[in-house]
């Protein structure tokens, strides 16, 4: 009976010690990372310029396409709210008044990127090479995305504004693609 009490006491001491050690680790991390409001900080995306320029090649009188210079951002290491593609879209809409609202597009993951004309190989450009360059820039891995295609009035033709926003949680990088595609009727 005394042995049993001794074992219960030993287990309790070890459990408390492990809990206290875990608390110290959490406190250390908390000191190193002070929560800040969610924001997007612009970063240099010039290394993506060759892939963008290559995607832009090949327009002609019957079909055209163009991808504007690519914008990139980084999110805070310790945001006060969770970082999601929805939070990224809310911030982009706030910072860029002409940017479409989140409701005008589709939220997806890496598998859904095949829905974007910008990120697939097609008549307009080699989107797979563009995506590979973006993956390299952002570190690859899991990606949360928002895609949108919006028709633009065009006399005797069809033109579409194309948007893709990619958020890479592991690197906290956001890549924003804006362009257009079109063809004659």
Short mmCIF file of C-alpha atoms in Angstrom, two decimals, residues 1-73:
data_model
loop_
_atom_site.label_atom_id
_atom_site.label_comp_id
_atom_site.label_asym_id
_atom_site.label_seq_id
_atom_site.Cartn_x
_atom_site.Cartn_y
_atom_site.Cartn_z
CA UNK A 1 0.00 0.00 0.00
CA UNK A 2 2.80 2.47 0.80
CA UNK A 3 4.51 1.46 -2.43
CA UNK A 4 1.37 2.36 -4.38
CA UNK A 5 1.21 5.83 -2.76
CA UNK A 6 4.88 6.30 -3.51
CA UNK A 7 4.36 5.45 -7.20
CA UNK A 8 1.36 7.82 -7.46
CA UNK A 9 3.45 10.59 -5.92
CA UNK A 10 6.36 9.93 -8.30
CA UNK A 11 4.04 10.00 -11.33
CA UNK A 12 2.47 13.24 -10.08
CA UNK A 13 5.88 14.87 -9.65
CA UNK A 14 7.03 13.81 -13.14
CA UNK A 15 3.76 14.96 -14.69
CA UNK A 16 4.00 18.35 -12.98
CA UNK A 17 7.65 18.66 -14.00
CA UNK A 18 6.82 17.91 -17.65
CA UNK A 19 3.92 20.38 -17.55
CA UNK A 20 6.15 23.08 -16.04
CA UNK A 21 8.83 22.43 -18.68
CA UNK A 22 6.22 22.75 -21.45
CA UNK A 23 5.00 26.00 -19.92
CA UNK A 24 8.54 27.39 -19.92
CA UNK A 25 8.89 26.52 -23.63
CA UNK A 26 5.60 28.25 -24.45
CA UNK A 27 6.66 31.30 -22.43
CA UNK A 28 9.99 31.40 -24.29
CA UNK A 29 8.26 31.25 -27.68
CA UNK A 30 5.75 33.88 -26.59
CA UNK A 31 8.58 36.24 -25.64
CA UNK A 32 10.26 35.71 -29.02
CA UNK A 33 7.07 36.30 -30.99
CA UNK A 34 4.82 39.17 -30.03
CA UNK A 35 1.41 39.00 -31.76
CA UNK A 36 0.79 41.82 -34.25
CA UNK A 37 -2.28 42.71 -36.32
CA UNK A 38 -2.57 40.90 -39.63
CA UNK A 39 -1.01 42.77 -42.55
CA UNK A 40 0.67 42.21 -45.90
CA UNK A 41 4.19 43.54 -46.33
CA UNK A 42 5.38 43.93 -49.91
CA UNK A 43 8.48 41.90 -50.87
CA UNK A 44 10.62 41.82 -54.00
CA UNK A 45 9.24 39.45 -56.66
CA UNK A 46 11.61 40.46 -59.47
CA UNK A 47 12.96 36.90 -59.67
CA UNK A 48 9.56 35.95 -61.15
CA UNK A 49 9.93 38.42 -64.03
CA UNK A 50 11.48 35.94 -66.53
CA UNK A 51 8.62 33.46 -65.98
CA UNK A 52 6.06 36.25 -66.35
CA UNK A 53 7.71 37.51 -69.56
CA UNK A 54 7.73 34.00 -71.01
CA UNK A 55 4.03 33.54 -70.20
CA UNK A 56 3.29 36.79 -72.06
CA UNK A 57 4.84 35.56 -75.34
CA UNK A 58 2.66 34.52 -78.25
CA UNK A 59 -0.25 36.95 -78.49
CA UNK A 60 -1.56 37.54 -81.98
CA UNK A 61 -4.48 39.32 -83.71
CA UNK A 62 -6.92 36.49 -82.99
CA UNK A 63 -6.00 35.77 -79.39
CA UNK A 64 -4.21 37.82 -76.79
CA UNK A 65 -3.03 37.52 -73.23
CA UNK A 66 -0.98 39.49 -70.75
CA UNK A 67 0.18 39.06 -67.18
CA UNK A 68 0.97 42.24 -65.25
CA UNK A 69 4.12 42.37 -63.06
CA UNK A 70 3.68 39.95 -60.18
CA UNK A 71 3.20 41.33 -56.68
CA UNK A 72 4.39 39.44 -53.61
CA UNK A 73 3.89 39.92 -49.90
#
